[in-house]
mmCIF file of N, CA and C and ligand atoms in Angstrom:
data_model
loop_
_atom_site.group_PDB
_atom_site.id
_atom_site.type_symbol
_atom_site.label_atom_id
_atom_site.label_comp_id
_atom_site.label_asym_id
_atom_site.label_seq_id
_atom_site.Cartn_x
_atom_site.Cartn_y
_atom_site.Cartn_z
ATOM 1 N N MET A 1149 215.346 74.369 4.544
ATOM 2 C CA MET A 1149 214.169 75.234 4.323
ATOM 3 C C MET A 1149 214.496 76.280 3.251
ATOM 4 N N GLU A 1150 213.514 76.554 2.438
ATOM 5 C CA GLU A 1150 213.758 77.540 1.398
ATOM 6 C C GLU A 1150 213.950 78.928 2.013
ATOM 7 N N ILE A 1151 214.836 79.680 1.419
ATOM 8 C CA ILE A 1151 215.259 80.952 2.005
ATOM 9 C C ILE A 1151 214.087 81.949 2.123
ATOM 10 N N ALA A 1152 213.155 81.912 1.145
ATOM 11 C CA ALA A 1152 212.014 82.830 1.185
ATOM 12 C C ALA A 1152 211.101 82.506 2.359
ATOM 13 N N ILE A 1153 210.915 81.215 2.621
ATOM 14 C CA ILE A 1153 210.063 80.803 3.736
ATOM 15 C C ILE A 1153 210.730 81.143 5.065
ATOM 16 N N LYS A 1154 212.042 80.953 5.105
ATOM 17 C CA LYS A 1154 212.806 81.302 6.292
ATOM 18 C C LYS A 1154 212.647 82.787 6.623
ATOM 19 N N ALA A 1155 212.747 83.626 5.583
ATOM 20 C CA ALA A 1155 212.615 85.068 5.769
ATOM 21 C C ALA A 1155 211.230 85.410 6.314
ATOM 22 N N GLU A 1156 210.208 84.779 5.766
ATOM 23 C CA GLU A 1156 208.848 85.012 6.257
ATOM 24 C C GLU A 1156 208.711 84.616 7.719
ATOM 25 N N ASN A 1157 209.295 83.479 8.065
ATOM 26 C CA ASN A 1157 209.223 83.016 9.449
ATOM 27 C C ASN A 1157 209.903 83.969 10.414
ATOM 28 N N ILE A 1158 211.024 84.536 9.997
ATOM 29 C CA ILE A 1158 211.724 85.487 10.866
ATOM 30 C C ILE A 1158 210.836 86.693 11.134
ATOM 31 N N LEU A 1159 210.187 87.212 10.070
ATOM 32 C CA LEU A 1159 209.294 88.363 10.249
ATOM 33 C C LEU A 1159 208.142 88.003 11.176
ATOM 34 N N LYS A 1160 207.552 86.836 10.929
ATOM 35 C CA LYS A 1160 206.397 86.421 11.710
ATOM 36 C C LYS A 1160 206.767 86.260 13.185
ATOM 37 N N SER A 1161 207.863 85.568 13.443
ATOM 38 C CA SER A 1161 208.203 85.291 14.842
ATOM 39 C C SER A 1161 208.634 86.551 15.585
ATOM 40 N N ASN A 1162 208.958 87.623 14.850
ATOM 41 C CA ASN A 1162 209.299 88.878 15.508
ATOM 42 C C ASN A 1162 208.151 89.888 15.472
ATOM 43 N N GLY A 1163 207.008 89.444 14.993
ATOM 44 C CA GLY A 1163 205.845 90.325 14.949
ATOM 45 C C GLY A 1163 206.004 91.484 13.985
ATOM 46 N N LEU A 1164 206.820 91.302 12.951
ATOM 47 C CA LEU A 1164 207.008 92.373 11.969
ATOM 48 C C LEU A 1164 206.098 92.141 10.765
ATOM 49 N N ARG A 1165 205.532 93.232 10.266
ATOM 50 C CA ARG A 1165 204.660 93.145 9.124
ATOM 51 C C ARG A 1165 205.441 92.671 7.893
ATOM 52 N N LYS A 1166 204.787 91.823 7.117
ATOM 53 C CA LYS A 1166 205.446 91.275 5.935
ATOM 54 C C LYS A 1166 205.355 92.272 4.785
ATOM 55 N N THR A 1167 206.470 92.864 4.432
ATOM 56 C CA THR A 1167 206.492 93.748 3.264
ATOM 57 C C THR A 1167 207.532 93.201 2.287
ATOM 58 N N GLN A 1168 207.347 93.552 1.025
ATOM 59 C CA GLN A 1168 208.243 93.078 -0.021
ATOM 60 C C GLN A 1168 209.696 93.430 0.293
ATOM 61 N N ILE A 1169 209.892 94.691 0.711
ATOM 62 C CA ILE A 1169 211.267 95.145 0.929
ATOM 63 C C ILE A 1169 211.921 94.392 2.090
ATOM 64 N N ARG A 1170 211.157 94.163 3.164
ATOM 65 C CA ARG A 1170 211.729 93.429 4.306
ATOM 66 C C ARG A 1170 212.093 91.997 3.925
ATOM 67 N N LEU A 1171 211.181 91.349 3.207
ATOM 68 C CA LEU A 1171 211.446 89.975 2.779
ATOM 69 C C LEU A 1171 212.699 89.912 1.913
ATOM 70 N N GLU A 1172 212.757 90.859 0.983
ATOM 71 C CA GLU A 1172 213.885 90.860 0.066
ATOM 72 C C GLU A 1172 215.199 91.136 0.802
ATOM 73 N N MET A 1173 215.163 92.096 1.726
ATOM 74 C CA MET A 1173 216.377 92.426 2.475
ATOM 75 C C MET A 1173 216.864 91.222 3.274
ATOM 76 N N LEU A 1174 215.954 90.544 3.947
ATOM 77 C CA LEU A 1174 216.358 89.383 4.747
ATOM 78 C C LEU A 1174 216.995 88.306 3.883
ATOM 79 N N GLN A 1175 216.407 88.100 2.717
ATOM 80 C CA GLN A 1175 216.954 87.065 1.836
ATOM 81 C C GLN A 1175 218.348 87.438 1.360
ATOM 82 N N ILE A 1176 218.560 88.726 1.103
ATOM 83 C CA ILE A 1176 219.886 89.176 0.692
ATOM 84 C C ILE A 1176 220.897 88.924 1.815
ATOM 85 N N PHE A 1177 220.494 89.269 3.049
ATOM 86 C CA PHE A 1177 221.405 89.052 4.174
ATOM 87 C C PHE A 1177 221.689 87.572 4.398
ATOM 88 N N MET A 1178 220.658 86.748 4.278
ATOM 89 C CA MET A 1178 220.856 85.323 4.527
ATOM 90 C C MET A 1178 221.730 84.688 3.453
ATOM 91 N N GLY A 1179 221.686 85.255 2.256
ATOM 92 C CA GLY A 1179 222.462 84.690 1.169
ATOM 93 C C GLY A 1179 223.875 85.233 1.077
ATOM 94 N N SER A 1180 224.238 86.146 1.986
ATOM 95 C CA SER A 1180 225.553 86.768 1.890
ATOM 96 C C SER A 1180 226.513 86.197 2.932
ATOM 97 N N LYS A 1181 227.749 85.968 2.518
ATOM 98 C CA LYS A 1181 228.746 85.432 3.442
ATOM 99 C C LYS A 1181 229.342 86.527 4.314
ATOM 100 N N HIS A 1182 229.186 87.785 3.877
ATOM 101 C CA HIS A 1182 229.819 88.872 4.613
ATOM 102 C C HIS A 1182 228.791 89.950 4.943
ATOM 103 N N ALA A 1183 229.177 90.893 5.786
ATOM 104 C CA ALA A 1183 228.279 91.973 6.181
ATOM 105 C C ALA A 1183 228.006 92.899 4.995
ATOM 106 N N LEU A 1184 226.862 93.603 5.043
ATOM 107 C CA LEU A 1184 226.465 94.442 3.918
ATOM 108 C C LEU A 1184 226.243 95.886 4.357
ATOM 109 N N SER A 1185 226.647 96.810 3.496
ATOM 110 C CA SER A 1185 226.379 98.224 3.741
ATOM 111 C C SER A 1185 225.052 98.600 3.085
ATOM 112 N N VAL A 1186 224.572 99.786 3.390
ATOM 113 C CA VAL A 1186 223.336 100.255 2.759
ATOM 114 C C VAL A 1186 223.505 100.324 1.242
ATOM 115 N N ASN A 1187 224.699 100.730 0.801
ATOM 116 C CA ASN A 1187 224.965 100.761 -0.636
ATOM 117 C C ASN A 1187 224.886 99.381 -1.278
ATOM 118 N N ASP A 1188 225.456 98.386 -0.588
ATOM 119 C CA ASP A 1188 225.378 97.012 -1.102
ATOM 120 C C ASP A 1188 223.919 96.601 -1.260
ATOM 121 N N LEU A 1189 223.130 96.901 -0.235
ATOM 122 C CA LEU A 1189 221.716 96.529 -0.255
ATOM 123 C C LEU A 1189 221.003 97.160 -1.438
ATOM 124 N N GLU A 1190 221.247 98.456 -1.595
ATOM 125 C CA GLU A 1190 220.585 99.176 -2.686
ATOM 126 C C GLU A 1190 220.888 98.552 -4.036
ATOM 127 N N LYS A 1191 222.125 98.091 -4.185
ATOM 128 C CA LYS A 1191 222.516 97.470 -5.433
ATOM 129 C C LYS A 1191 221.774 96.158 -5.670
ATOM 130 N N ASP A 1192 221.561 95.400 -4.578
ATOM 131 C CA ASP A 1192 220.986 94.060 -4.703
ATOM 132 C C ASP A 1192 219.461 94.034 -4.729
ATOM 133 N N LEU A 1193 218.834 95.096 -4.217
ATOM 134 C CA LEU A 1193 217.371 95.090 -4.139
ATOM 135 C C LEU A 1193 216.745 95.217 -5.519
ATOM 136 N N LYS A 1194 215.735 94.389 -5.753
ATOM 137 C CA LYS A 1194 215.057 94.455 -7.039
ATOM 138 C C LYS A 1194 213.812 95.318 -6.974
ATOM 139 N N SER A 1195 213.113 95.278 -5.852
ATOM 140 C CA SER A 1195 211.882 96.064 -5.764
ATOM 141 C C SER A 1195 212.218 97.540 -5.564
ATOM 142 N N SER A 1196 211.282 98.400 -5.911
ATOM 143 C CA SER A 1196 211.525 99.829 -5.782
ATOM 144 C C SER A 1196 211.518 100.194 -4.296
ATOM 145 N N HIS A 1197 212.300 101.194 -3.953
ATOM 146 C CA HIS A 1197 212.531 101.504 -2.551
ATOM 147 C C HIS A 1197 213.137 102.888 -2.471
ATOM 148 N N ASP A 1198 213.102 103.487 -1.294
ATOM 149 C CA ASP A 1198 213.937 104.657 -1.080
ATOM 150 C C ASP A 1198 214.787 104.403 0.147
ATOM 151 N N ARG A 1199 215.784 105.260 0.342
ATOM 152 C CA ARG A 1199 216.748 105.041 1.419
ATOM 153 C C ARG A 1199 216.084 105.026 2.784
ATOM 154 N N VAL A 1200 215.092 105.896 2.951
ATOM 155 C CA VAL A 1200 214.413 105.971 4.250
ATOM 156 C C VAL A 1200 213.803 104.619 4.607
ATOM 157 N N THR A 1201 213.178 103.984 3.610
ATOM 158 C CA THR A 1201 212.570 102.679 3.845
ATOM 159 C C THR A 1201 213.633 101.653 4.243
ATOM 160 N N ILE A 1202 214.772 101.705 3.570
ATOM 161 C CA ILE A 1202 215.848 100.765 3.900
ATOM 162 C C ILE A 1202 216.345 100.993 5.320
ATOM 163 N N TYR A 1203 216.599 102.270 5.670
ATOM 164 C CA TYR A 1203 217.071 102.565 7.018
ATOM 165 C C TYR A 1203 216.060 102.137 8.068
ATOM 166 N N ARG A 1204 214.771 102.373 7.773
ATOM 167 C CA ARG A 1204 213.742 102.014 8.739
ATOM 168 C C ARG A 1204 213.712 100.502 8.952
ATOM 169 N N ALA A 1205 213.816 99.767 7.867
ATOM 170 C CA ALA A 1205 213.812 98.308 7.982
ATOM 171 C C ALA A 1205 215.049 97.830 8.741
ATOM 172 N N LEU A 1206 216.206 98.426 8.451
ATOM 173 C CA LEU A 1206 217.426 98.038 9.154
ATOM 174 C C LEU A 1206 217.278 98.271 10.656
ATOM 175 N N ASN A 1207 216.720 99.434 11.008
ATOM 176 C CA ASN A 1207 216.519 99.734 12.420
ATOM 177 C C ASN A 1207 215.625 98.722 13.101
ATOM 178 N N SER A 1208 214.517 98.375 12.459
ATOM 179 C CA SER A 1208 213.620 97.442 13.116
ATOM 180 C C SER A 1208 214.242 96.049 13.182
ATOM 181 N N PHE A 1209 215.025 95.691 12.184
ATOM 182 C CA PHE A 1209 215.731 94.402 12.244
ATOM 183 C C PHE A 1209 216.734 94.394 13.390
ATOM 184 N N GLU A 1210 217.391 95.532 13.573
ATOM 185 C CA GLU A 1210 218.388 95.597 14.637
ATOM 186 C C GLU A 1210 217.723 95.539 16.008
ATOM 187 N N GLU A 1211 216.629 96.278 16.152
ATOM 188 C CA GLU A 1211 215.911 96.278 17.432
ATOM 189 C C GLU A 1211 215.368 94.910 17.791
ATOM 190 N N ASN A 1212 215.028 94.149 16.779
ATOM 191 C CA ASN A 1212 214.415 92.851 17.041
ATOM 192 C C ASN A 1212 215.424 91.703 17.106
ATOM 193 N N GLY A 1213 216.689 92.045 17.096
ATOM 194 C CA GLY A 1213 217.699 90.988 17.220
ATOM 195 C C GLY A 1213 217.845 90.133 15.979
ATOM 196 N N ILE A 1214 217.547 90.718 14.822
ATOM 197 C CA ILE A 1214 217.682 89.960 13.575
ATOM 198 C C ILE A 1214 219.018 90.285 12.894
ATOM 199 N N LEU A 1215 219.380 91.567 12.935
ATOM 200 C CA LEU A 1215 220.662 91.995 12.372
ATOM 201 C C LEU A 1215 221.491 92.694 13.441
ATOM 202 N N HIS A 1216 222.803 92.635 13.327
ATOM 203 C CA HIS A 1216 223.658 93.441 14.194
ATOM 204 C C HIS A 1216 224.625 94.259 13.338
ATOM 205 N N GLN A 1217 225.126 95.330 13.938
ATOM 206 C CA GLN A 1217 226.045 96.202 13.211
ATOM 207 C C GLN A 1217 227.451 95.633 13.254
ATOM 208 N N THR A 1218 228.158 95.848 12.169
ATOM 209 C CA THR A 1218 229.561 95.453 12.121
ATOM 210 C C THR A 1218 230.347 96.612 11.527
ATOM 211 N N PRO A 1219 231.612 96.723 11.886
ATOM 212 C CA PRO A 1219 232.421 97.825 11.338
ATOM 213 C C PRO A 1219 232.864 97.545 9.904
ATOM 214 N N ASP A 1220 233.281 98.567 9.205
ATOM 215 C CA ASP A 1220 233.889 98.360 7.894
ATOM 216 C C ASP A 1220 235.228 99.103 7.851
ATOM 217 N N PRO A 1221 236.013 98.955 6.792
ATOM 218 C CA PRO A 1221 237.374 99.530 6.804
ATOM 219 C C PRO A 1221 237.391 101.047 6.953
ATOM 220 N N ASN A 1222 236.296 101.720 6.632
ATOM 221 C CA ASN A 1222 236.284 103.184 6.695
ATOM 222 C C ASN A 1222 235.589 103.721 7.934
ATOM 223 N N GLY A 1223 235.288 102.867 8.876
ATOM 224 C CA GLY A 1223 234.624 103.314 10.090
ATOM 225 C C GLY A 1223 233.131 103.520 9.904
ATOM 226 N N ASN A 1224 232.593 103.101 8.771
ATOM 227 C CA ASN A 1224 231.145 103.150 8.582
ATOM 228 C C ASN A 1224 230.528 101.839 9.067
ATOM 229 N N MET A 1225 229.192 101.798 9.064
ATOM 230 C CA MET A 1225 228.537 100.609 9.574
ATOM 231 C C MET A 1225 228.050 99.701 8.457
ATOM 232 N N ARG A 1226 228.166 98.426 8.716
ATOM 233 C CA ARG A 1226 227.524 97.439 7.873
ATOM 234 C C ARG A 1226 226.646 96.598 8.778
ATOM 235 N N TYR A 1227 225.874 95.724 8.162
ATOM 236 C CA TYR A 1227 224.973 94.884 8.949
ATOM 237 C C TYR A 1227 225.158 93.423 8.576
ATOM 238 N N ALA A 1228 224.974 92.572 9.583
ATOM 239 C CA ALA A 1228 225.053 91.134 9.335
ATOM 240 C C ALA A 1228 223.940 90.449 10.106
ATOM 241 N N ILE A 1229 223.538 89.293 9.609
ATOM 242 C CA ILE A 1229 222.460 88.557 10.251
ATOM 243 C C ILE A 1229 222.956 87.967 11.575
ATOM 244 N N CYS A 1230 222.083 87.963 12.588
ATOM 245 C CA CYS A 1230 222.450 87.460 13.917
ATOM 246 C C CYS A 1230 222.336 85.941 13.945
ATOM 247 N N SER A 1231 223.105 85.349 14.823
ATOM 248 C CA SER A 1231 222.889 83.930 15.079
ATOM 249 C C SER A 1231 221.499 83.818 15.720
ATOM 250 N N GLU A 1232 220.938 82.633 15.712
ATOM 251 C CA GLU A 1232 219.522 82.541 16.056
ATOM 252 C C GLU A 1232 219.190 82.878 17.504
ATOM 253 N N SER A 1233 220.216 83.150 18.296
ATOM 254 C CA SER A 1233 219.973 83.293 19.730
ATOM 255 C C SER A 1233 219.746 84.726 20.207
ATOM 256 N N CYS A 1234 219.703 85.713 19.297
ATOM 257 C CA CYS A 1234 219.601 87.096 19.765
ATOM 258 C C CYS A 1234 218.183 87.464 20.168
ATOM 259 N N PRO A 1235 217.960 87.762 21.454
ATOM 260 C CA PRO A 1235 216.636 88.195 21.877
ATOM 261 C C PRO A 1235 216.435 89.670 21.518
ATOM 262 N N GLU A 1236 215.197 90.128 21.649
ATOM 263 C CA GLU A 1236 214.873 91.512 21.332
ATOM 264 C C GLU A 1236 215.681 92.458 22.224
ATOM 265 N N HIS A 1237 216.176 93.522 21.642
ATOM 266 C CA HIS A 1237 216.874 94.602 22.338
ATOM 267 C C HIS A 1237 218.219 94.227 22.950
ATOM 268 N N VAL A 1238 218.547 92.953 23.087
ATOM 269 C CA VAL A 1238 219.841 92.593 23.662
ATOM 270 C C VAL A 1238 220.608 91.730 22.673
ATOM 271 N N HIS A 1239 221.579 92.313 22.046
ATOM 272 C CA HIS A 1239 222.342 91.501 21.112
ATOM 273 C C HIS A 1239 223.368 90.658 21.848
ATOM 274 N N GLN A 1240 223.414 89.404 21.466
ATOM 275 C CA GLN A 1240 224.370 88.519 22.114
ATOM 276 C C GLN A 1240 225.426 88.053 21.139
ATOM 277 N N ASP A 1241 225.602 88.821 20.094
ATOM 278 C CA ASP A 1241 226.616 88.427 19.115
ATOM 279 C C ASP A 1241 227.981 88.859 19.622
ATOM 280 N N LYS A 1242 228.497 88.155 20.611
ATOM 281 C CA LYS A 1242 229.787 88.569 21.161
ATOM 282 C C LYS A 1242 230.920 87.865 20.438
ATOM 283 N N HIS A 1243 230.866 87.961 19.109
ATOM 284 C CA HIS A 1243 231.925 87.338 18.337
ATOM 285 C C HIS A 1243 232.799 88.412 17.678
ATOM 286 N N ALA A 1244 233.956 87.987 17.249
ATOM 287 C CA ALA A 1244 234.869 88.916 16.595
ATOM 288 C C ALA A 1244 234.452 89.154 15.151
ATOM 289 N N HIS A 1245 234.861 90.308 14.632
ATOM 290 C CA HIS A 1245 234.646 90.607 13.217
ATOM 291 C C HIS A 1245 235.994 90.728 12.523
ATOM 292 N N PHE A 1246 236.008 90.291 11.294
ATOM 293 C CA PHE A 1246 237.252 90.258 10.536
ATOM 294 C C PHE A 1246 237.101 91.110 9.284
ATOM 295 N N ILE A 1247 237.979 92.076 9.135
ATOM 296 C CA ILE A 1247 237.941 92.906 7.922
ATOM 297 C C ILE A 1247 239.085 92.490 7.011
ATOM 298 N N CYS A 1248 238.743 92.125 5.783
ATOM 299 C CA CYS A 1248 239.763 91.683 4.834
ATOM 300 C C CYS A 1248 240.370 92.890 4.121
ATOM 301 N N GLU A 1249 241.682 92.950 4.129
ATOM 302 C CA GLU A 1249 242.372 94.085 3.503
ATOM 303 C C GLU A 1249 242.406 93.962 1.985
ATOM 304 N N GLU A 1250 242.047 92.807 1.502
ATOM 305 C CA GLU A 1250 242.087 92.550 0.072
ATOM 306 C C GLU A 1250 240.733 92.903 -0.572
ATOM 307 N N CYS A 1251 239.651 92.299 -0.054
ATOM 308 C CA CYS A 1251 238.333 92.530 -0.668
ATOM 309 C C CYS A 1251 237.516 93.562 0.103
ATOM 310 N N ASN A 1252 238.040 94.043 1.235
ATOM 311 C CA ASN A 1252 237.357 95.055 2.050
ATOM 312 C C ASN A 1252 236.017 94.609 2.605
ATOM 313 N N GLN A 1253 235.795 93.303 2.698
ATOM 314 C CA GLN A 1253 234.542 92.817 3.269
ATOM 315 C C GLN A 1253 234.712 92.560 4.765
ATOM 316 N N THR A 1254 233.582 92.639 5.493
ATOM 317 C CA THR A 1254 233.595 92.325 6.918
ATOM 318 C C THR A 1254 232.920 90.977 7.130
ATOM 319 N N TYR A 1255 233.593 90.077 7.842
ATOM 320 C CA TYR A 1255 233.044 88.755 8.100
ATOM 321 C C TYR A 1255 232.763 88.578 9.583
ATOM 322 N N CYS A 1256 231.661 87.889 9.914
ATOM 323 C CA CYS A 1256 231.378 87.502 11.294
ATOM 324 C C CYS A 1256 232.147 86.228 11.598
ATOM 325 N N LEU A 1257 232.966 86.256 12.616
ATOM 326 C CA LEU A 1257 233.623 85.019 13.049
ATOM 327 C C LEU A 1257 232.854 84.496 14.256
ATOM 328 N N GLU A 1258 231.776 83.759 13.968
ATOM 329 C CA GLU A 1258 230.849 83.335 15.023
ATOM 330 C C GLU A 1258 231.543 82.517 16.109
ATOM 331 N N ASP A 1259 232.587 81.803 15.733
ATOM 332 C CA ASP A 1259 233.227 80.911 16.702
ATOM 333 C C ASP A 1259 234.347 81.578 17.491
ATOM 334 N N VAL A 1260 234.657 82.813 17.134
ATOM 335 C CA VAL A 1260 235.692 83.530 17.880
ATOM 336 C C VAL A 1260 235.008 84.487 18.842
ATOM 337 N N LYS A 1261 234.952 84.103 20.116
ATOM 338 C CA LYS A 1261 234.210 84.886 21.101
ATOM 339 C C LYS A 1261 235.077 86.006 21.664
ATOM 340 N N ILE A 1262 234.447 87.134 21.943
ATOM 341 C CA ILE A 1262 235.158 88.239 22.577
ATOM 342 C C ILE A 1262 235.430 87.855 24.036
ATOM 343 N N PRO A 1263 236.684 87.958 24.473
ATOM 344 C CA PRO A 1263 236.969 87.601 25.869
ATOM 345 C C PRO A 1263 236.283 88.565 26.836
ATOM 346 N N ASN A 1264 235.973 88.067 28.020
ATOM 347 C CA ASN A 1264 235.378 88.932 29.039
ATOM 348 C C ASN A 1264 236.414 89.900 29.577
ATOM 349 N N VAL A 1265 236.091 91.173 29.604
ATOM 350 C CA VAL A 1265 237.025 92.152 30.153
ATOM 351 C C VAL A 1265 236.408 92.843 31.355
ATOM 352 N N GLU A 1266 237.221 93.142 32.342
ATOM 353 C CA GLU A 1266 236.769 93.878 33.521
ATOM 354 C C GLU A 1266 236.923 95.364 33.250
ATOM 355 N N LEU A 1267 235.837 96.113 33.473
ATOM 356 C CA LEU A 1267 235.916 97.558 33.294
ATOM 357 C C LEU A 1267 236.359 98.224 34.586
ATOM 358 N N GLU A 1268 236.931 99.420 34.447
ATOM 359 C CA GLU A 1268 237.232 100.206 35.636
ATOM 360 C C GLU A 1268 235.940 100.671 36.294
ATOM 361 N N ASN A 1269 235.989 100.929 37.592
ATOM 362 C CA ASN A 1269 234.820 101.445 38.300
ATOM 363 C C ASN A 1269 234.311 102.725 37.661
ATOM 364 N N GLY A 1270 232.998 102.880 37.624
ATOM 365 C CA GLY A 1270 232.428 104.121 37.136
ATOM 366 C C GLY A 1270 232.132 104.113 35.652
ATOM 367 N N TYR A 1271 232.547 103.090 34.954
ATOM 368 C CA TYR A 1271 232.246 103.002 33.531
ATOM 369 C C TYR A 1271 231.159 101.962 33.296
ATOM 370 N N GLN A 1272 230.200 102.351 32.456
ATOM 371 C CA GLN A 1272 229.121 101.417 32.156
ATOM 372 C C GLN A 1272 229.247 100.952 30.718
ATOM 373 N N LEU A 1273 229.281 99.662 30.526
ATOM 374 C CA LEU A 1273 229.461 99.101 29.195
ATOM 375 C C LEU A 1273 228.139 98.992 28.450
ATOM 376 N N ASN A 1274 228.069 99.546 27.256
ATOM 377 C CA ASN A 1274 226.864 99.405 26.430
ATOM 378 C C ASN A 1274 227.089 98.521 25.215
ATOM 379 N N SER A 1275 228.245 98.604 24.647
ATOM 380 C CA SER A 1275 228.517 97.726 23.526
ATOM 381 C C SER A 1275 230.014 97.475 23.465
ATOM 382 N N ILE A 1276 230.372 96.417 22.808
ATOM 383 C CA ILE A 1276 231.777 96.057 22.732
ATOM 384 C C ILE A 1276 232.036 95.525 21.328
ATOM 385 N N SER A 1277 233.172 95.866 20.765
ATOM 386 C CA SER A 1277 233.460 95.296 19.458
ATOM 387 C C SER A 1277 234.897 94.831 19.406
ATOM 388 N N TYR A 1278 235.121 93.851 18.628
ATOM 389 C CA TYR A 1278 236.416 93.198 18.550
ATOM 390 C C TYR A 1278 236.672 92.956 17.071
ATOM 391 N N THR A 1279 237.548 93.745 16.504
ATOM 392 C CA THR A 1279 237.749 93.686 15.062
ATOM 393 C C THR A 1279 239.183 93.308 14.731
ATOM 394 N N MET A 1280 239.326 92.409 13.818
ATOM 395 C CA MET A 1280 240.641 92.016 13.360
ATOM 396 C C MET A 1280 240.771 92.304 11.873
ATOM 397 N N ASN A 1281 241.957 92.640 11.433
ATOM 398 C CA ASN A 1281 242.209 92.898 10.024
ATOM 399 C C ASN A 1281 243.175 91.882 9.461
ATOM 400 N N GLY A 1282 243.008 91.547 8.214
ATOM 401 C CA GLY A 1282 243.930 90.603 7.587
ATOM 402 C C GLY A 1282 243.431 90.176 6.236
ATOM 403 N N ILE A 1283 243.744 88.957 5.856
ATOM 404 C CA ILE A 1283 243.320 88.436 4.552
ATOM 405 C C ILE A 1283 242.343 87.302 4.799
ATOM 406 N N CYS A 1284 241.166 87.396 4.184
ATOM 407 C CA CYS A 1284 240.123 86.384 4.413
ATOM 408 C C CYS A 1284 240.414 85.107 3.639
ATOM 409 N N LYS A 1285 239.582 84.084 3.945
ATOM 410 C CA LYS A 1285 239.744 82.775 3.295
ATOM 411 C C LYS A 1285 239.718 82.861 1.779
ATOM 412 N N GLU A 1286 238.728 83.636 1.277
ATOM 413 C CA GLU A 1286 238.524 83.716 -0.181
ATOM 414 C C GLU A 1286 239.724 84.358 -0.876
ATOM 415 N N CYS A 1287 240.400 85.257 -0.179
ATOM 416 C CA CYS A 1287 241.480 86.013 -0.824
ATOM 417 C C CYS A 1287 242.857 85.397 -0.605
ATOM 418 N N GLN A 1288 242.920 84.303 0.156
ATOM 419 C CA GLN A 1288 244.214 83.632 0.343
ATOM 420 C C GLN A 1288 244.638 83.006 -0.979
ATOM 421 N N PRO A 1289 245.922 83.106 -1.286
ATOM 422 C CA PRO A 1289 246.404 82.414 -2.486
ATOM 423 C C PRO A 1289 246.218 80.907 -2.307
ATOM 424 N N ALA A 1290 245.785 80.246 -3.359
ATOM 425 C CA ALA A 1290 245.474 78.810 -3.260
ATOM 426 C C ALA A 1290 246.746 77.984 -3.017
HETATM 427 ZN ZN1 ZN B 1159 222.361 90.067 17.424
HETATM 428 ZN ZN1 ZN B 1160 238.960 88.961 1.226
HETATM 429 ZN ZN1 ZN B 1161 228.836 89.607 13.425
#
C-alpha cells in the first residue's frame, strides 16, 4: 500500500481529523528506520508549522496508540511508530529499545520483548522501559 494512503487510513481508523501536518508527520515516521525527535521532525517537514502544532499532533498520536515514546542518548524523548496492535490509551509496545553509540539513533527492537518483572508490594507500575546501548547494524564495520 502506498505510504500516503496508509497514513490516511491510520488517521481515519483513529477518528483523527485529516490535516496536512498530521499526514506528513505519519509518513515521515513510517519512512524512518529509527525513532525521531521533535527537531528531526521539524527538519523533515515541508509544510509550514509551528512547534505547538507538532507537539499537539504528537500527543494525539501517542494517546491513540499510533506513536510511542522512546529514550535518546541525552535522556530526551523521541517517538516511534507503534506496531499495529496498540489500542487507544494502552501501549503494548513492550519491546526493547537500542541506542547506537555511533549514530546516536534509537531503534525499536520489536522482537526483543521486555521480560515480566514482579514489583514489590505497594508499587504501581505505569510504564516500563528497557534500553540497551551499543553499535547498530548500520554502523557495524562491514
Ligand atoms: Zn504503542
Ligand atoms: Zn548506528
Ligand atoms: Zn519502540
